[in-house]
PDB file of C-alpha atoms in Angstrom:
ATOM      1  CA  PRO A1003       3.540  68.124 -14.582  1.00 54.00           C
ATOM      2  CA  GLU A1004       0.409  66.684 -15.943  1.00 57.00           C
ATOM      3  CA  SER A1005      -1.325  63.928 -14.486  1.00 57.00           C
ATOM      4  CA  PRO A1006      -1.634  60.498 -16.985  1.00 55.00           C
ATOM      5  CA  THR A1007      -4.901  60.012 -18.356  1.00 61.00           C
ATOM      6  CA  PRO A1008      -7.875  57.474 -16.997  1.00 62.00           C
ATOM      7  CA  GLY A1009      -6.862  55.574 -20.456  1.00 68.00           C
ATOM      8  CA  ILE A1010      -3.445  54.733 -19.317  1.00 70.00           C
ATOM      9  CA  PHE A1011      -4.577  53.373 -15.868  1.00 68.00           C
ATOM     10  CA  LYS A1012      -7.474  51.052 -17.764  1.00 71.00           C
ATOM     11  CA  ILE A1013      -4.680  49.707 -20.288  1.00 73.00           C
ATOM     12  CA  ILE A1014      -2.034  49.115 -17.527  1.00 72.00           C
ATOM     13  CA  LYS A1015      -5.009  47.603 -15.330  1.00 70.00           C
ATOM     14  CA  ARG A1016      -5.657  45.267 -18.049  1.00 72.00           C
ATOM     15  CA  PHE A1017      -1.743  43.966 -18.689  1.00 70.00           C
ATOM     16  CA  TRP A1018      -1.828  43.142 -15.121  1.00 69.00           C
ATOM     17  CA  TRP A1019      -4.946  41.150 -14.932  1.00 70.00           C
ATOM     18  CA  ALA A1020      -4.083  39.189 -18.179  1.00 67.00           C
ATOM     19  CA  ALA A1021      -0.578  38.538 -16.555  1.00 67.00           C
ATOM     20  CA  ALA A1022      -1.905  37.441 -13.666  1.00 65.00           C
ATOM     21  CA  ALA A1023      -4.400  35.013 -15.609  1.00 66.00           C
ATOM     22  CA  ILE A1024      -1.287  33.808 -17.635  1.00 71.00           C
ATOM     23  CA  ILE A1025       0.823  32.955 -14.648  1.00 70.00           C
ATOM     24  CA  PHE A1026      -2.471  31.233 -12.908  1.00 65.00           C
ATOM     25  CA  CYS A1027      -2.987  28.982 -16.041  1.00 60.00           C
ATOM     26  CA  CYS A1028       0.520  28.006 -16.516  1.00 57.00           C
ATOM     27  CA  SER A1029       0.888  27.308 -12.818  1.00 61.00           C
ATOM     28  CA  VAL A1030      -1.992  24.932 -12.760  1.00 54.00           C
ATOM     29  CA  ALA A1031      -1.043  23.447 -16.025  1.00 54.00           C
ATOM     30  CA  LEU A1032       2.640  22.591 -14.686  1.00 52.00           C
ATOM     31  CA  TRP A1033       1.196  21.525 -11.549  1.00 49.00           C
ATOM     32  CA  LEU A1034      -1.393  19.027 -13.612  1.00 47.00           C
ATOM     33  CA  THR A1035       1.580  18.076 -15.521  1.00 46.00           C
ATOM     34  CA  SER A1036       3.674  16.999 -12.834  1.00 46.00           C
ATOM     35  CA  GLN A1037       0.638  14.905 -10.963  1.00 44.00           C
ATOM     36  CA  GLY A1038       0.277  12.553 -13.887  1.00 40.00           C
ATOM     37  CA  THR A1039       3.977  11.912 -14.478  1.00 40.00           C
ATOM     38  CA  GLY A1040       4.892  11.291 -10.863  1.00 46.00           C
ATOM     39  CA  LYS A1041       4.914   6.844 -10.492  1.00 53.00           C
ATOM     40  CA  ARG A1042       3.129   5.776  -7.389  1.00 61.00           C
ATOM     41  CA  ALA A1043       4.574   2.424  -6.959  1.00 63.00           C
ATOM     42  CA  THR A1044       8.127   1.143  -8.830  1.00 67.00           C
ATOM     43  CA  VAL A1045       7.916  -2.289  -9.960  1.00 63.00           C
ATOM     44  CA  THR A1046      11.278  -4.548 -10.283  1.00 64.00           C
ATOM     45  CA  THR A1047      11.954  -7.805 -11.695  1.00 59.00           C
ATOM     46  CA  LYS A1048      15.163  -9.398 -10.299  1.00 62.00           C
ATOM     47  CA  VAL A1049      16.404 -12.686 -10.891  1.00 66.00           C
ATOM     48  CA  ASN A1050      13.555 -15.722 -10.142  1.00 81.00           C
ATOM     49  CA  GLN A1051      11.451 -12.540  -7.943  1.00 89.00           C
ATOM     50  CA  ASN A1052       9.411  -9.545  -8.441  1.00 93.00           C
ATOM     51  CA  GLN A1053       9.174  -6.765  -6.243  1.00 94.00           C
ATOM     52  CA  VAL A1054       6.607  -3.826  -5.935  1.00 94.00           C
ATOM     53  CA  VAL A1055       7.466  -0.776  -3.770  1.00 95.00           C
ATOM     54  CA  THR A1056       5.364   2.171  -2.892  1.00 95.00           C
ATOM     55  CA  ARG A1057       6.399   5.721  -2.449  1.00 93.00           C
ATOM     56  CA  PRO A1058       5.785   7.422   0.571  1.00 92.00           C
ATOM     57  CA  ALA A1059       2.371   9.271   0.846  1.00 90.00           C
ATOM     58  CA  SER A1060       0.847   7.042  -1.991  1.00 93.00           C
ATOM     59  CA  ARG A1061      -0.852   3.319  -2.674  1.00 93.00           C
ATOM     60  CA  THR A1062      -0.931   1.321  -5.353  1.00 94.00           C
ATOM     61  CA  GLN A1063      -3.305  -1.815  -6.286  1.00 95.00           C
ATOM     62  CA  LEU A1064      -1.785  -4.741  -7.873  1.00 95.00           C
ATOM     63  CA  ARG A1065      -3.549  -8.441  -8.762  1.00 96.00           C
ATOM     64  CA  LEU A1066      -0.832 -11.064  -8.452  1.00 96.00           C
ATOM     65  CA  PRO A1067      -0.513 -13.596 -10.954  1.00 95.00           C
ATOM     66  CA  ASP A1068      -2.863 -16.005  -9.139  1.00 95.00           C
ATOM     67  CA  GLY A1069      -5.598 -13.560  -9.109  1.00 95.00           C
ATOM     68  CA  SER A1070      -5.402 -12.077  -5.493  1.00 96.00           C
ATOM     69  CA  LYS A1071      -5.362  -8.605  -5.258  1.00 96.00           C
ATOM     70  CA  VAL A1072      -3.081  -6.630  -3.304  1.00 97.00           C
ATOM     71  CA  TRP A1073      -3.768  -2.963  -1.949  1.00 97.00           C
ATOM     72  CA  LEU A1074      -0.133  -1.922  -1.386  1.00 97.00           C
ATOM     73  CA  ASN A1075       0.059   1.030   1.268  1.00 96.00           C
ATOM     74  CA  ALA A1076       2.605   4.133   1.611  1.00 95.00           C
ATOM     75  CA  SER A1077       6.136   3.121   1.957  1.00 95.00           C
ATOM     76  CA  SER A1078       5.443  -0.654   1.586  1.00 97.00           C
ATOM     77  CA  LYS A1079       7.345  -3.217  -0.119  1.00 97.00           C
ATOM     78  CA  LEU A1080       5.998  -6.654  -1.607  1.00 97.00           C
ATOM     79  CA  THR A1081       8.551  -9.580  -2.980  1.00 96.00           C
ATOM     80  CA  TYR A1082       7.151 -12.818  -4.594  1.00 96.00           C
ATOM     81  CA  SER A1083       8.594 -15.312  -6.860  1.00 92.00           C
ATOM     82  CA  ASN A1084       8.377 -15.848 -10.955  1.00 88.00           C
ATOM     83  CA  GLY A1085       6.483 -19.021 -10.155  1.00 88.00           C
ATOM     84  CA  PHE A1086       4.142 -17.344  -7.835  1.00 93.00           C
ATOM     85  CA  GLY A1087       0.769 -19.250  -7.985  1.00 92.00           C
ATOM     86  CA  GLU A1088       2.024 -22.241  -9.708  1.00 92.00           C
ATOM     87  CA  ASP A1089       4.452 -24.036  -7.129  1.00 90.00           C
ATOM     88  CA  ASN A1090       4.039 -21.537  -4.460  1.00 93.00           C
ATOM     89  CA  ARG A1091       1.752 -18.381  -2.768  1.00 96.00           C
ATOM     90  CA  ASN A1092       4.425 -16.980  -0.659  1.00 96.00           C
ATOM     91  CA  VAL A1093       4.970 -13.233  -0.604  1.00 97.00           C
ATOM     92  CA  TRP A1094       7.136 -11.232   1.392  1.00 97.00           C
ATOM     93  CA  LEU A1095       5.561  -7.668   3.095  1.00 98.00           C
ATOM     94  CA  GLU A1096       7.259  -4.845   4.364  1.00 97.00           C
ATOM     95  CA  GLY A1097       5.013  -2.318   5.053  1.00 97.00           C
ATOM     96  CA  GLU A1098       1.129  -2.504   5.025  1.00 97.00           C
ATOM     97  CA  ALA A1099      -1.012  -4.231   2.567  1.00 97.00           C
ATOM     98  CA  TYR A1100      -4.961  -4.900   2.519  1.00 97.00           C
ATOM     99  CA  PHE A1101      -5.391  -8.833   0.808  1.00 97.00           C
ATOM    100  CA  ASN A1102      -8.330  -9.995  -1.280  1.00 96.00           C
ATOM    101  CA  VAL A1103      -6.622 -13.508  -1.619  1.00 96.00           C
ATOM    102  CA  SER A1104      -7.877 -16.041  -4.363  1.00 94.00           C
ATOM    103  CA  LYS A1105      -9.061 -19.202  -3.210  1.00 92.00           C
ATOM    104  CA  ASN A1106      -6.892 -22.430  -3.728  1.00 91.00           C
ATOM    105  CA  LYS A1107      -6.912 -25.077  -0.923  1.00 87.00           C
ATOM    106  CA  SER A1108      -4.179 -27.110  -2.288  1.00 91.00           C
ATOM    107  CA  LEU A1109      -1.519 -24.185  -2.341  1.00 93.00           C
ATOM    108  CA  PRO A1110      -2.141 -22.029   1.057  1.00 93.00           C
ATOM    109  CA  PHE A1111      -1.096 -17.987   0.667  1.00 96.00           C
ATOM    110  CA  ILE A1112       1.490 -17.619   3.113  1.00 96.00           C
ATOM    111  CA  ILE A1113       2.383 -13.777   3.807  1.00 97.00           C
ATOM    112  CA  HIS A1114       6.092 -13.219   5.469  1.00 96.00           C
ATOM    113  CA  THR A1115       7.116 -10.575   7.499  1.00 96.00           C
ATOM    114  CA  SER A1116       9.847  -9.892  10.199  1.00 94.00           C
ATOM    115  CA  ARG A1117       7.645 -10.615  13.056  1.00 93.00           C
ATOM    116  CA  MET A1118       4.838 -13.444  11.421  1.00 94.00           C
ATOM    117  CA  ASN A1119       3.948 -15.757   8.661  1.00 95.00           C
ATOM    118  CA  ILE A1120      -0.183 -15.784   7.816  1.00 96.00           C
ATOM    119  CA  ARG A1121      -1.389 -18.827   5.922  1.00 95.00           C
ATOM    120  CA  VAL A1122      -4.760 -18.122   4.028  1.00 93.00           C
ATOM    121  CA  THR A1123      -6.499 -20.150   1.538  1.00 76.00           C
ATOM    122  CA  GLY A1124      -8.713 -17.719  -0.023  1.00 80.00           C
ATOM    123  CA  THR A1125      -9.732 -14.602   2.527  1.00 92.00           C
ATOM    124  CA  VAL A1126      -9.872 -10.615   2.977  1.00 94.00           C
ATOM    125  CA  PHE A1127      -7.812  -9.141   5.533  1.00 95.00           C
ATOM    126  CA  ASN A1128      -4.912  -6.280   6.430  1.00 96.00           C
ATOM    127  CA  VAL A1129      -1.315  -6.488   7.016  1.00 96.00           C
ATOM    128  CA  ARG A1130       0.928  -4.000   9.111  1.00 96.00           C
ATOM    129  CA  ALA A1131       4.188  -4.799   9.469  1.00 96.00           C
ATOM    130  CA  TYR A1132       6.749  -1.823   8.987  1.00 96.00           C
ATOM    131  CA  PRO A1133      10.099  -2.375   9.893  1.00 92.00           C
ATOM    132  CA  LYS A1134      10.403   0.539  12.032  1.00 93.00           C
ATOM    133  CA  GLU A1135       7.584   0.071  14.265  1.00 94.00           C
ATOM    134  CA  ALA A1136       7.163  -1.529  17.432  1.00 92.00           C
ATOM    135  CA  LYS A1137       4.304  -3.833  16.566  1.00 93.00           C
ATOM    136  CA  SER A1138       3.024  -5.798  13.548  1.00 94.00           C
ATOM    137  CA  GLU A1139      -0.093  -6.353  13.249  1.00 95.00           C
ATOM    138  CA  THR A1140      -3.102  -8.331  10.920  1.00 94.00           C
ATOM    139  CA  ALA A1141      -6.810  -7.802  11.108  1.00 94.00           C
ATOM    140  CA  LEU A1142      -9.417  -9.972   9.366  1.00 94.00           C
ATOM    141  CA  ILE A1143     -12.281  -8.965   7.778  1.00 94.00           C
ATOM    142  CA  GLU A1144     -13.783 -12.388   6.178  1.00 93.00           C
ATOM    143  CA  GLY A1145     -12.280 -15.613   6.006  1.00 93.00           C
ATOM    144  CA  SER A1146      -9.962 -17.600   8.627  1.00 91.00           C
ATOM    145  CA  VAL A1147      -6.410 -17.042   8.499  1.00 93.00           C
ATOM    146  CA  GLU A1148      -3.632 -18.656  10.574  1.00 93.00           C
ATOM    147  CA  VAL A1149      -0.333 -17.101  12.131  1.00 93.00           C
ATOM    148  CA  ALA A1150       2.857 -18.328  13.323  1.00 92.00           C
ATOM    149  CA  LEU A1151       5.814 -16.563  14.500  1.00 89.00           C
ATOM    150  CA  PRO A1152       9.124 -17.071  12.900  1.00 86.00           C
ATOM    151  CA  GLY A1153      11.116 -19.839  13.924  1.00 86.00           C
ATOM    152  CA  ASP A1154       7.450 -21.774  14.973  1.00 88.00           C
ATOM    153  CA  THR A1155       6.733 -25.052  13.324  1.00 85.00           C
ATOM    154  CA  GLU A1156       3.092 -24.907  14.122  1.00 89.00           C
ATOM    155  CA  TRP A1157       0.354 -21.907  13.421  1.00 88.00           C
ATOM    156  CA  LYS A1158      -0.544 -21.207  16.544  1.00 88.00           C
ATOM    157  CA  TYR A1159      -2.988 -18.406  16.303  1.00 90.00           C
ATOM    158  CA  HIS A1160      -6.384 -19.004  14.255  1.00 91.00           C
ATOM    159  CA  LEU A1161      -8.384 -15.712  13.662  1.00 91.00           C
ATOM    160  CA  LYS A1162     -12.030 -15.582  12.795  1.00 90.00           C
ATOM    161  CA  PRO A1163     -13.794 -12.517  11.186  1.00 92.00           C
ATOM    162  CA  GLN A1164     -13.206  -8.948  12.902  1.00 91.00           C
ATOM    163  CA  GLN A1165     -10.540 -10.224  14.864  1.00 92.00           C
ATOM    164  CA  LYS A1166      -6.956  -8.657  15.135  1.00 93.00           C
ATOM    165  CA  LEU A1167      -3.484 -10.213  16.255  1.00 93.00           C
ATOM    166  CA  VAL A1168      -0.923  -7.729  17.535  1.00 93.00           C
ATOM    167  CA  ILE A1169       2.854  -8.854  18.054  1.00 92.00           C
ATOM    168  CA  ASP A1170       5.915  -7.232  18.945  1.00 88.00           C
ATOM    169  CA  GLY A1171       9.582  -7.944  19.611  1.00 82.00           C
ATOM    170  CA  ASN A1172       8.806 -10.172  22.338  1.00 81.00           C
ATOM    171  CA  GLY A1173       5.549 -12.097  20.903  1.00 79.00           C
ATOM    172  CA  VAL A1174       2.113 -12.155  21.136  1.00 79.00           C
ATOM    173  CA  VAL A1175       0.783  -8.568  22.852  1.00 76.00           C
ATOM    174  CA  TYR A1176      -2.590  -9.360  22.260  1.00 69.00           C
ATOM    175  CA  ASP A1177      -5.380 -11.046  20.091  1.00 69.00           C
ATOM    176  CA  SER A1178      -8.568  -9.138  20.046  1.00 69.00           C
ATOM    177  CA  ASP A1179     -12.207 -10.068  19.346  1.00 65.00           C
ATOM    178  CA  SER A1180     -12.741  -7.268  17.590  1.00 57.00           C
ATOM    179  CA  VAL A1181     -10.932  -5.053  14.512  1.00 54.00           C
TER     180      VAL A1181
END
């Protein structure tokens, strides 16, 4: 039998390189398309309330009606009323969020979690309150916050910049002087 000519090998080699290049380009295009269409957060509106939920391994930033900014971390949920910023500034948080709250001394901004309530008039801070974690915490970057445990009528804990408050199911674990 006669061996194939070197020209056929060149044609087959070019065919395989062209096929590999096409498959690679299609794969990259498909991946880029899927990345652009994946939503990072779901925003829903129910009767008298709004809810923003982030998916696992994603974050989202939102601006509340009063101008406050919130960066919501992965697997977190923030709920607020339709009248937010007009007659109240209450939000309910499950998960973790970084807040930059607009100043308004006449209408305090209050974050409700399962283990603590945090009151501010304008400041920058972080709250971590995932329902399945044993501890919740708030860390103050600038300004001041007051913290009360659920059921308390007084704001017992006053944080200054660079302080952190950690709470577990039994109450306050520690009040740290450094974040």
